Amino acid sequence: MGSGSGDGSTFYRIIMSTGIIPVSRPLFALVDVNNFYVSCERAFNPNLINRPVVVLSNNDGCAVARSNEVKALGVKMGTPWFQLKDLAKQHGIVALSSNYTLYGDMSNRVMSILRDFSPHVEVYSIDECFLGLQGLQSLWPIPTGIGHKIRHRIRQWTTLPVCVGIGATKTLAKLANHIAKKQPAFHGVCDFSTMSYEQYEALLSTIDAGEVWGVGRQLNLHLNAAGIKTVQALRDTPPAWLRANFGVVIERLGYELRGISCLALEEVLAPKKQIISSRSFGQLIDHLTELSESVASHTSSAAEKLRRQNSVCNAIQVFIRTNPFREQEKQYSNCMTVPLPNASSDTRLLVRAALFGLKRIYRPGYAYKKAGVILTGIDSAAVHQESLFTLHGADDRSARLMKVLDQLNQRYGRETVSVFSVGSNKSWSMQRESMSPCYTTKWQDVPIAYAH
DNA sequence: TCTGGGGTCCTAGGACCC
DNA sequence: TCTGGGGTCCTAGGACCC
């Protein structure tokens, strides 16, 4: 509930006066910046325009963005830089180290422009954004119009080139965007919603099923083996068959291609469910002390991200591995998930746990290439709010829990812990008697931290 | 010689509980 | 004590995405 919005009441009024349910079908746009990192660099260095440019990953390891000129040379995403050097010399490719601060800033500018076009916006990635176009018909009777206006304005205000895809579902909008990028005849805007049936079918029958959002390499192989090669063929495959063979995700994908929207716009930024911090080393290392320094620093930055979203985590995973590309060397890769006695975002506690795990998985005599940590079991409701709870039940655990509560309340100086209630006989469940988010701890955790 | 980093979702299997 | 079915939680691993 909780939707006492104007939309709702209007909806009901119309039903009552006319008896017609005004079903306004959803419509999505996907706006995507072309060659985003390269375009950002060009915005600040016009000398790069019309020249072949790549942006390289951390340690200048591999190409993570390519200009059209570089794509035309056949360079694939993720190609290692050392394999590109000859080609680069030959064609005068400019290689740049990545500058994520710049890209983040440019991304914010684009997103804020898009918010002027629609109140319903999902920032999908640093260079992509879904817009809900539903309800904008009075402003833009033909959706293609809004697409061109968006393109024009972003170009004018940021110099960045974008393409716009429009369709009845997010998957179709993605596909339309892909077409807008690949087929110059569309001038950067592909709008399925106003396209003729013939043109639509002709497009779908020529595009590889592997281009569909959610169809990766593996799935595409399986689809091809089953004779499903084009988007059209995939769409016309019975959803039940898709479910039986590939599961619920692909079944949903099938519906989305049929124009039945299954994926909603996610307008609010959901808190992260896991937070990773990891990096490859510039050179191989083998000592525990060096690994420890790296792991400690990763843990610290991960904990910072965790606190920024007002969360705590209940476990930290630490992992290390050798260089898998050096196939002739002996390989080692391992990880360990270290549970925390209490959910926390405290850097020192997390570092201690991570180093504890690292010591157990570390083996001397290997040349390590990468290390990192993953924070898991994230509880984003833990916002340190005061809440009032009651305790039900009467077995000895109640008394023990009360004691624990006292200890925690003393420690934090306020009511921070949720209380458990007793079910019918022996089952315990958490019960919150407050609407506000609370800090929760699990019954199983209690004896570990407060056994004595 | 040199090969990124950060996410999500789903599934399977084991431990444990009732 | 006999027993099975149903449920949760956790972890690992795969596939996919940008």
Short mmCIF file of C-alpha atoms (C1' of nucleotides) in Angstrom, two decimals:
data_model
loop_
_atom_site.label_atom_id
_atom_site.label_comp_id
_atom_site.label_asym_id
_atom_site.label_seq_id
_atom_site.Cartn_x
_atom_site.Cartn_y
_atom_site.Cartn_z
CA MET A 1 0.00 0.00 0.00
CA GLY A 2 1.16 3.45 0.74
CA SER A 3 0.33 4.64 -2.74
CA GLY A 4 -2.07 7.44 -2.11
CA SER A 5 -0.76 9.05 -5.25
CA GLY A 6 -2.75 11.09 -7.71
CA ASP A 7 -2.29 8.45 -10.36
CA GLY A 8 -4.20 5.92 -8.36
CA SER A 9 -7.25 8.07 -7.75
CA THR A 10 -7.43 9.27 -11.34
CA PHE A 11 -7.33 5.67 -12.44
CA TYR A 12 -10.33 4.75 -10.33
CA ARG A 13 -12.30 7.83 -11.29
CA ILE A 14 -12.02 6.96 -14.94
CA ILE A 15 -13.19 3.42 -14.37
CA MET A 16 -16.24 4.60 -12.51
CA SER A 17 -17.29 7.22 -15.02
CA THR A 18 -16.69 5.35 -18.26
CA GLY A 19 -16.32 1.73 -17.39
CA ILE A 20 -13.18 1.61 -19.51
CA ILE A 21 -9.87 0.76 -17.93
CA PRO A 22 -7.35 3.14 -19.49
CA VAL A 23 -4.52 0.74 -19.98
CA SER A 24 -1.57 2.81 -21.01
CA ARG A 25 1.01 0.33 -22.16
CA PRO A 26 4.51 0.87 -20.88
CA LEU A 27 7.12 2.34 -23.17
CA PHE A 28 10.85 2.51 -22.50
CA ALA A 29 13.77 4.36 -23.95
CA LEU A 30 17.37 3.34 -23.52
CA VAL A 31 19.91 6.11 -23.88
CA ASP A 32 23.50 4.98 -24.25
CA VAL A 33 26.61 7.10 -24.81
CA ASN A 34 28.68 5.91 -27.76
CA ASN A 35 32.20 4.77 -26.86
CA PHE A 36 31.71 6.48 -23.52
CA TYR A 37 35.24 6.71 -22.11
CA VAL A 38 36.70 7.70 -25.46
CA SER A 39 33.98 10.31 -25.97
CA CYS A 40 34.69 11.78 -22.51
CA GLU A 41 38.38 12.09 -23.33
CA ARG A 42 37.48 13.76 -26.62
CA ALA A 43 35.25 16.25 -24.85
CA PHE A 44 38.32 17.65 -23.11
CA ASN A 45 40.84 17.07 -25.85
CA PRO A 46 39.37 17.83 -29.28
CA ASN A 47 42.64 16.75 -30.90
CA LEU A 48 41.43 13.20 -30.35
CA ILE A 49 38.39 13.68 -32.57
CA ASN A 50 38.56 11.63 -35.77
CA ARG A 51 41.63 9.82 -34.52
CA PRO A 52 41.73 6.16 -33.44
CA VAL A 53 41.66 6.13 -29.63
CA VAL A 54 41.57 3.42 -26.97
CA VAL A 55 41.20 3.79 -23.21
CA LEU A 56 43.09 1.22 -21.18
CA SER A 57 42.18 -0.55 -17.96
CA ASN A 58 44.07 -0.52 -14.70
CA ASN A 59 47.82 -1.06 -15.09
CA ASP A 60 47.19 -0.22 -18.76
CA GLY A 61 46.35 -3.91 -19.11
CA CYS A 62 43.72 -4.03 -21.84
CA ALA A 63 41.42 -1.90 -23.96
CA VAL A 64 38.15 -1.08 -22.19
CA ALA A 65 36.90 1.51 -24.68
CA ARG A 66 37.50 1.97 -28.38
CA SER A 67 36.66 4.74 -30.80
CA ASN A 68 34.83 3.80 -34.01
CA GLU A 69 38.13 4.06 -35.90
CA VAL A 70 39.63 1.41 -33.62
CA LYS A 71 36.55 -0.81 -33.81
CA ALA A 72 36.84 -0.62 -37.59
CA LEU A 73 40.34 -2.09 -37.28
CA GLY A 74 38.78 -5.15 -35.72
CA VAL A 75 39.98 -4.55 -32.16
CA LYS A 76 37.79 -6.40 -29.69
CA MET A 77 36.75 -5.20 -26.26
CA GLY A 78 39.24 -6.34 -23.64
CA THR A 79 42.13 -6.94 -26.03
CA PRO A 80 45.42 -6.82 -24.09
CA TRP A 81 47.45 -3.71 -24.86
CA PHE A 82 50.62 -5.67 -25.59
CA GLN A 83 48.80 -7.42 -28.43
CA LEU A 84 47.75 -4.07 -29.82
CA LYS A 85 51.08 -2.29 -29.82
CA ASP A 86 52.03 -3.17 -33.39
CA LEU A 87 48.64 -2.26 -34.75
CA ALA A 88 48.73 0.94 -32.73
CA LYS A 89 52.05 1.98 -34.23
CA GLN A 90 50.81 1.12 -37.69
CA HIS A 91 47.63 3.17 -37.48
CA GLY A 92 48.62 5.85 -35.00
CA ILE A 93 46.22 4.66 -32.29
CA VAL A 94 46.26 6.93 -29.24
CA ALA A 95 46.14 4.94 -25.99
CA LEU A 96 45.01 6.63 -22.79
CA SER A 97 44.99 5.46 -19.19
CA SER A 98 41.51 5.55 -17.72
CA ASN A 99 40.30 8.49 -15.64
CA TYR A 100 37.25 7.33 -13.74
CA THR A 101 36.74 10.60 -11.91
CA LEU A 102 36.25 12.34 -15.23
CA TYR A 103 33.90 9.66 -16.52
CA GLY A 104 31.82 9.73 -13.35
CA ASP A 105 31.44 13.48 -13.60
CA MET A 106 30.41 13.36 -17.26
CA SER A 107 27.95 10.58 -16.45
CA ASN A 108 26.26 12.75 -13.82
CA ARG A 109 25.83 15.55 -16.34
CA VAL A 110 24.18 13.23 -18.85
CA MET A 111 21.85 11.73 -16.25
CA SER A 112 20.75 15.12 -15.01
CA ILE A 113 19.87 16.18 -18.55
CA LEU A 114 17.82 12.99 -18.96
CA ARG A 115 15.90 13.72 -15.77
CA ASP A 116 14.53 16.79 -17.49
CA PHE A 117 12.88 14.57 -20.08
CA SER A 118 11.14 12.06 -17.84
CA PRO A 119 10.38 11.73 -14.14
CA HIS A 120 11.00 8.00 -14.45
CA VAL A 121 14.70 7.31 -14.81
CA GLU A 122 16.82 4.27 -14.09
CA VAL A 123 20.55 4.86 -14.22
CA TYR A 124 21.59 1.44 -15.44
CA SER A 125 25.34 1.93 -15.72
CA ILE A 126 27.87 4.71 -16.00
CA ASP A 127 26.90 5.35 -19.62
CA GLU A 128 23.38 3.94 -19.92
CA CYS A 129 20.00 5.05 -18.73
CA PHE A 130 16.45 3.75 -19.08
CA LEU A 131 13.63 6.27 -19.30
CA GLY A 132 9.97 5.54 -18.70
CA LEU A 133 8.08 7.25 -21.51
CA GLN A 134 4.67 6.24 -20.25
CA GLY A 135 2.44 9.25 -19.71
CA LEU A 136 4.48 11.57 -21.89
CA GLN A 137 2.25 11.18 -24.95
CA SER A 138 0.82 14.67 -24.65
CA LEU A 139 4.33 16.16 -24.73
CA TRP A 140 5.72 13.78 -27.34
CA PRO A 141 2.95 12.25 -29.47
CA ILE A 142 5.60 10.45 -31.52
CA PRO A 143 8.26 8.87 -29.29
CA THR A 144 10.88 9.20 -32.02
CA GLY A 145 10.69 12.94 -31.40
CA ILE A 146 11.85 12.72 -27.81
CA GLY A 147 14.69 10.47 -28.95
CA HIS A 148 16.04 13.05 -31.35
CA LYS A 149 15.59 15.87 -28.86
CA ILE A 150 17.58 13.92 -26.23
CA ARG A 151 20.35 13.27 -28.70
CA HIS A 152 20.52 16.87 -29.71
CA ARG A 153 20.54 18.29 -26.23
CA ILE A 154 23.17 15.94 -24.82
CA ARG A 155 25.36 16.66 -27.81
CA GLN A 156 24.88 20.39 -27.34
CA TRP A 157 25.42 20.51 -23.59
CA THR A 158 28.16 17.89 -23.15
CA THR A 159 29.47 17.16 -26.69
CA LEU A 160 28.81 13.47 -26.04
CA PRO A 161 27.19 11.39 -28.81
CA VAL A 162 24.34 9.14 -27.70
CA CYS A 163 21.99 6.66 -29.32
CA VAL A 164 18.39 6.09 -28.27
CA GLY A 165 16.37 2.90 -28.53
CA ILE A 166 12.63 2.84 -27.87
CA GLY A 167 10.44 -0.19 -27.25
CA ALA A 168 7.60 -1.68 -25.24
CA THR A 169 9.96 -3.47 -22.85
CA LYS A 170 13.43 -2.81 -21.52
CA THR A 171 14.78 -5.70 -23.56
CA LEU A 172 13.26 -4.27 -26.74
CA ALA A 173 14.56 -0.79 -25.93
CA LYS A 174 18.03 -2.30 -25.54
CA LEU A 175 17.71 -4.06 -28.85
CA ALA A 176 16.48 -0.90 -30.55
CA ASN A 177 19.46 0.94 -29.12
CA HIS A 178 21.77 -1.67 -30.58
CA ILE A 179 20.19 -1.14 -33.99
CA ALA A 180 20.41 2.64 -33.66
CA LYS A 181 24.14 2.26 -33.09
CA LYS A 182 24.81 -0.20 -35.90
CA GLN A 183 22.60 1.17 -38.65
CA PRO A 184 23.40 4.77 -39.62
CA ALA A 185 20.10 5.08 -41.49
CA PHE A 186 18.37 5.52 -38.14
CA HIS A 187 20.39 8.64 -37.29
CA GLY A 188 20.89 7.45 -33.74
CA VAL A 189 17.25 6.82 -32.83
CA CYS A 190 15.51 3.50 -33.37
CA ASP A 191 11.87 3.51 -32.31
CA PHE A 192 10.10 0.15 -32.47
CA SER A 193 6.85 1.69 -31.31
CA THR A 194 6.25 3.66 -34.51
CA MET A 195 7.83 1.28 -36.96
CA SER A 196 5.86 -0.55 -39.63
CA TYR A 197 5.21 -4.24 -39.05
CA GLU A 198 7.17 -5.14 -42.18
CA GLN A 199 10.23 -3.15 -41.20
CA TYR A 200 10.11 -4.50 -37.65
CA GLU A 201 9.97 -8.12 -38.74
CA ALA A 202 12.64 -7.56 -41.34
CA LEU A 203 14.97 -6.15 -38.69
CA LEU A 204 14.31 -8.92 -36.19
CA SER A 205 14.89 -11.62 -38.78
CA THR A 206 18.34 -10.31 -39.63
CA ILE A 207 19.72 -9.73 -36.14
CA ASP A 208 21.60 -12.48 -34.36
CA ALA A 209 19.93 -13.83 -31.22
CA GLY A 210 23.24 -13.32 -29.44
CA GLU A 211 22.71 -9.56 -29.58
CA VAL A 212 19.75 -9.76 -27.22
CA TRP A 213 20.35 -8.41 -23.72
CA GLY A 214 20.87 -11.47 -21.49
CA VAL A 215 21.95 -13.86 -24.24
CA GLY A 216 25.64 -14.48 -23.67
CA ARG A 217 28.12 -16.74 -25.35
CA GLN A 218 27.04 -20.00 -23.73
CA LEU A 219 23.34 -19.50 -24.20
CA ASN A 220 23.82 -18.40 -27.80
CA LEU A 221 25.64 -21.66 -28.52
CA HIS A 222 22.75 -23.65 -27.08
CA LEU A 223 20.18 -21.60 -28.96
CA ASN A 224 22.04 -22.05 -32.23
CA ALA A 225 22.23 -25.77 -31.65
CA ALA A 226 18.46 -25.76 -31.26
CA GLY A 227 18.12 -23.91 -34.56
CA ILE A 228 17.31 -20.55 -32.96
CA LYS A 229 19.57 -18.09 -34.71
CA THR A 230 17.76 -14.78 -35.01
CA VAL A 231 15.96 -12.49 -32.61
CA GLN A 232 12.78 -13.26 -34.49
CA ALA A 233 13.23 -17.00 -33.99
CA LEU A 234 13.95 -16.48 -30.31
CA ARG A 235 10.86 -14.35 -29.88
CA ASP A 236 8.69 -16.94 -31.62
CA THR A 237 9.96 -19.78 -29.44
CA PRO A 238 7.28 -20.82 -26.92
CA PRO A 239 8.12 -19.41 -23.48
CA ALA A 240 7.31 -22.78 -21.90
CA TRP A 241 10.00 -24.41 -24.00
CA LEU A 242 12.46 -21.70 -23.02
CA ARG A 243 11.65 -22.27 -19.39
CA ALA A 244 12.01 -26.02 -19.63
CA ASN A 245 15.39 -25.74 -21.35
CA PHE A 246 16.99 -22.60 -19.95
CA GLY A 247 15.10 -21.58 -16.83
CA VAL A 248 12.99 -18.75 -15.64
CA VAL A 249 15.34 -15.94 -16.67
CA ILE A 250 15.24 -16.87 -20.35
CA GLU A 251 11.51 -17.48 -20.25
CA ARG A 252 11.10 -13.91 -19.02
CA LEU A 253 13.40 -12.77 -21.79
CA GLY A 254 11.08 -14.47 -24.28
CA TYR A 255 8.08 -12.56 -22.93
CA GLU A 256 10.02 -9.32 -23.05
CA LEU A 257 10.77 -9.90 -26.74
CA ARG A 258 7.06 -10.45 -27.30
CA GLY A 259 6.43 -7.00 -25.92
CA ILE A 260 5.18 -8.14 -22.51
CA SER A 261 7.05 -6.07 -19.98
CA CYS A 262 8.48 -8.21 -17.16
CA LEU A 263 11.35 -6.00 -16.09
CA ALA A 264 10.26 -2.85 -14.32
CA LEU A 265 12.11 0.41 -14.21
CA GLU A 266 14.22 0.46 -11.05
CA GLU A 267 14.16 4.09 -10.19
CA VAL A 268 15.59 4.00 -6.69
CA LEU A 269 19.18 3.06 -6.29
CA ALA A 270 19.18 -0.22 -4.37
CA PRO A 271 21.92 -0.68 -1.81
CA LYS A 272 24.69 -3.07 -2.84
CA LYS A 273 24.33 -6.68 -1.76
CA GLN A 274 28.02 -7.29 -2.01
CA ILE A 275 30.97 -4.95 -2.21
CA ILE A 276 34.17 -5.95 -3.97
CA SER A 277 37.54 -4.35 -3.82
CA SER A 278 40.32 -6.03 -5.74
CA ARG A 279 43.16 -5.25 -8.08
CA SER A 280 45.79 -6.96 -10.15
CA PHE A 281 49.35 -6.25 -9.13
CA GLY A 282 51.60 -4.38 -11.53
CA GLN A 283 54.20 -7.04 -10.86
CA LEU A 284 53.91 -10.47 -9.34
CA ILE A 285 54.45 -10.76 -5.58
CA ASP A 286 55.02 -13.74 -3.34
CA HIS A 287 55.37 -12.60 0.27
CA LEU A 288 52.61 -12.68 2.83
CA THR A 289 53.54 -9.21 4.06
CA GLU A 290 52.96 -7.66 0.66
CA LEU A 291 49.69 -9.52 0.22
CA SER A 292 48.62 -8.39 3.69
CA GLU A 293 49.22 -4.77 2.84
CA SER A 294 47.15 -5.12 -0.31
CA VAL A 295 44.33 -6.97 1.43
CA ALA A 296 44.24 -4.46 4.28
CA SER A 297 43.99 -1.58 1.89
CA HIS A 298 41.24 -3.24 -0.14
CA THR A 299 39.33 -4.00 3.03
CA SER A 300 39.59 -0.40 4.10
CA SER A 301 38.16 0.93 0.86
CA ALA A 302 35.42 -1.70 0.79
CA ALA A 303 34.44 -0.79 4.36
CA GLU A 304 34.30 2.83 3.34
CA LYS A 305 31.84 2.00 0.54
CA LEU A 306 29.84 -0.07 3.01
CA ARG A 307 29.54 2.81 5.48
CA ARG A 308 28.67 5.23 2.72
CA GLN A 309 25.53 3.22 1.99
CA ASN A 310 24.77 2.96 5.71
CA SER A 311 25.12 -0.80 5.87
CA VAL A 312 26.88 -3.47 7.83
CA CYS A 313 28.08 -6.87 6.65
CA ASN A 314 28.32 -10.16 8.47
CA ALA A 315 31.18 -11.79 6.57
CA ILE A 316 34.20 -10.92 4.53
CA GLN A 317 35.69 -13.07 1.81
CA VAL A 318 39.36 -12.74 0.99
CA PHE A 319 40.85 -14.18 -2.17
CA ILE A 320 44.24 -14.43 -3.86
CA ARG A 321 45.34 -15.94 -7.12
CA THR A 322 48.31 -16.40 -9.38
CA ASN A 323 48.33 -15.28 -13.01
CA PRO A 324 46.02 -17.67 -14.91
CA PHE A 325 47.47 -16.53 -18.23
CA ARG A 326 50.85 -17.98 -17.34
CA GLU A 327 49.70 -21.48 -18.01
CA GLN A 328 53.17 -22.95 -17.77
CA GLU A 329 53.60 -21.70 -14.18
CA LYS A 330 52.09 -23.56 -11.24
CA GLN A 331 48.73 -22.07 -10.40
CA TYR A 332 47.08 -21.40 -7.09
CA SER A 333 43.79 -19.72 -6.37
CA ASN A 334 41.90 -19.76 -3.14
CA CYS A 335 39.42 -17.84 -1.07
CA MET A 336 37.98 -17.95 2.42
CA THR A 337 34.82 -16.47 3.82
CA VAL A 338 35.35 -15.26 7.37
CA PRO A 339 32.14 -14.70 9.33
CA LEU A 340 32.07 -11.79 11.75
CA PRO A 341 30.82 -12.27 15.31
CA ASN A 342 28.54 -9.29 14.77
CA ALA A 343 27.48 -7.44 11.68
CA SER A 344 29.75 -4.45 11.38
CA SER A 345 31.29 -1.87 9.10
CA ASP A 346 34.26 -1.21 11.35
CA THR A 347 37.45 -1.07 9.34
CA ARG A 348 39.71 -2.50 12.03
CA LEU A 349 37.40 -5.44 12.68
CA LEU A 350 37.07 -6.19 8.97
CA VAL A 351 40.81 -5.92 8.38
CA ARG A 352 41.45 -8.31 11.25
CA ALA A 353 39.00 -10.82 9.78
CA ALA A 354 40.44 -10.47 6.27
CA LEU A 355 44.02 -10.97 7.42
CA PHE A 356 42.92 -13.94 9.49
CA GLY A 357 41.52 -15.51 6.32
CA LEU A 358 44.51 -14.50 4.22
CA LYS A 359 46.94 -16.26 6.55
CA ARG A 360 44.95 -19.46 6.17
CA ILE A 361 44.80 -19.47 2.39
CA TYR A 362 48.30 -18.13 1.77
CA ARG A 363 50.80 -20.65 0.40
CA PRO A 364 54.42 -19.63 -0.03
CA GLY A 365 56.26 -20.26 -3.28
CA TYR A 366 53.69 -18.85 -5.68
CA ALA A 367 53.81 -15.70 -7.78
CA TYR A 368 50.58 -13.89 -6.94
CA LYS A 369 48.88 -11.64 -9.47
CA LYS A 370 45.71 -10.53 -7.79
CA ALA A 371 44.16 -10.12 -4.35
CA GLY A 372 40.93 -8.71 -3.06
CA VAL A 373 38.05 -8.86 -0.64
CA ILE A 374 34.29 -9.21 -0.96
CA LEU A 375 31.95 -7.99 1.74
CA THR A 376 28.89 -10.24 1.96
CA GLY A 377 25.83 -10.66 4.09
CA ILE A 378 25.14 -6.98 3.79
CA ASP A 379 22.27 -5.64 5.87
CA SER A 380 21.29 -2.27 4.58
CA ALA A 381 18.51 -1.83 7.11
CA ALA A 382 21.09 -1.37 9.81
CA VAL A 383 20.97 2.35 10.16
CA HIS A 384 21.57 2.58 13.88
CA GLN A 385 18.10 3.78 14.69
CA GLU A 386 16.47 3.62 18.02
CA SER A 387 13.65 1.14 18.05
CA LEU A 388 11.44 -0.33 20.66
CA PHE A 389 10.97 -4.03 20.88
CA THR A 390 9.41 -6.55 23.16
CA LEU A 391 10.41 -10.01 24.07
CA HIS A 392 7.96 -12.88 24.05
CA GLY A 393 8.33 -16.40 25.22
CA ALA A 394 9.58 -17.91 28.36
CA ASP A 395 12.30 -20.46 27.95
CA ASP A 396 15.83 -19.93 29.20
CA ARG A 397 16.91 -18.37 25.95
CA SER A 398 14.74 -15.39 26.70
CA ALA A 399 16.74 -14.65 29.78
CA ARG A 400 20.01 -15.09 27.94
CA LEU A 401 18.84 -12.82 25.18
CA MET A 402 17.84 -10.19 27.66
CA LYS A 403 21.32 -10.29 29.06
CA VAL A 404 22.80 -9.90 25.61
CA LEU A 405 20.51 -6.98 24.96
CA ASP A 406 21.65 -5.31 28.12
CA GLN A 407 25.25 -5.75 27.12
CA LEU A 408 24.68 -4.38 23.66
CA ASN A 409 22.65 -1.50 24.93
CA GLN A 410 25.38 -0.64 27.37
CA ARG A 411 27.92 -0.86 24.65
CA TYR A 412 26.06 1.34 22.21
CA GLY A 413 24.34 3.46 24.78
CA ARG A 414 20.90 2.99 23.31
CA GLU A 415 18.42 0.44 22.03
CA THR A 416 20.04 -0.85 18.92
CA VAL A 417 19.15 -4.48 18.82
CA SER A 418 16.05 -6.21 17.67
CA VAL A 419 14.42 -8.78 19.84
CA PHE A 420 13.29 -12.24 19.06
CA SER A 421 9.97 -13.79 19.68
CA VAL A 422 9.24 -17.39 20.41
CA GLY A 423 7.12 -19.27 17.94
CA SER A 424 4.69 -22.07 18.76
CA ASN A 425 7.18 -24.26 20.54
CA LYS A 426 10.89 -24.15 19.90
CA SER A 427 11.19 -21.97 16.83
CA TRP A 428 12.52 -18.49 17.17
CA SER A 429 11.83 -15.75 14.80
CA MET A 430 12.65 -12.11 14.68
CA GLN A 431 9.84 -9.77 15.37
CA ARG A 432 9.98 -6.08 14.91
CA GLU A 433 7.45 -3.91 16.55
CA SER A 434 8.65 -0.74 15.00
CA MET A 435 8.22 0.53 11.49
CA SER A 436 11.66 2.04 11.49
CA PRO A 437 14.62 0.03 10.26
CA CYS A 438 16.60 -1.57 12.98
CA TYR A 439 19.85 -3.23 13.75
CA THR A 440 19.32 -6.94 13.87
CA THR A 441 21.48 -9.72 15.10
CA LYS A 442 20.83 -13.39 14.67
CA TRP A 443 20.26 -15.79 17.45
CA GLN A 444 23.07 -18.03 16.23
CA ASP A 445 25.49 -15.13 16.46
CA VAL A 446 24.81 -14.43 20.06
CA PRO A 447 26.69 -17.23 21.79
CA ILE A 448 29.79 -16.60 19.72
CA ALA A 449 30.25 -13.03 20.72
CA TYR A 450 28.83 -13.02 24.21
CA ALA A 451 29.33 -16.52 25.49
CA HIS A 452 31.13 -15.29 28.56
"C1'" DT B 1 57.37 -9.67 -20.55
"C1'" DC B 2 52.75 -7.39 -20.73
"C1'" DT B 3 45.73 -9.99 -20.16
"C1'" DG B 4 40.42 -4.98 -15.68
"C1'" DG B 5 37.14 -4.36 -11.92
"C1'" DG B 6 32.58 -4.49 -9.98
"C1'" DG B 7 28.25 -6.21 -9.95
"C1'" DT B 8 23.54 -9.43 -10.28
"C1'" DC B 9 20.82 -13.58 -10.36
"C1'" DC B 10 20.16 -18.53 -10.37
"C1'" DT B 11 21.11 -23.27 -9.03
"C1'" DA B 12 22.89 -27.11 -6.53
"C1'" DG B 13 24.25 -29.27 -2.50
"C1'" DG B 14 25.13 -29.68 2.43
"C1'" DA B 15 23.95 -28.74 7.26
"C1'" DC B 16 20.50 -28.18 10.26
"C1'" DC B 17 15.85 -27.88 12.17
"C1'" DC B 18 11.00 -29.20 12.97
"C1'" DT C 1 12.14 -45.16 18.77
"C1'" DC C 2 10.43 -45.53 14.19
"C1'" DT C 3 10.55 -42.17 9.90
"C1'" DG C 4 9.89 -38.69 5.71
"C1'" DG C 5 8.97 -34.37 4.00
"C1'" DG C 6 9.45 -29.65 4.13
"C1'" DG C 7 11.75 -25.68 5.18
"C1'" DT C 8 15.84 -22.26 5.88
"C1'" DC C 9 20.43 -20.73 5.55
"C1'" DC C 10 24.92 -20.83 3.77
"C1'" DT C 11 28.45 -21.43 0.23
"C1'" DA C 12 30.31 -22.23 -4.23
"C1'" DG C 13 30.13 -21.82 -8.92
"C1'" DG C 14 28.31 -20.54 -13.41
"C1'" DA C 15 26.40 -17.25 -16.61
"C1'" DC C 16 25.63 -12.81 -17.65
"C1'" DC C 17 26.09 -7.68 -17.63
"C1'" DC C 18 28.69 -3.03 -18.02
#
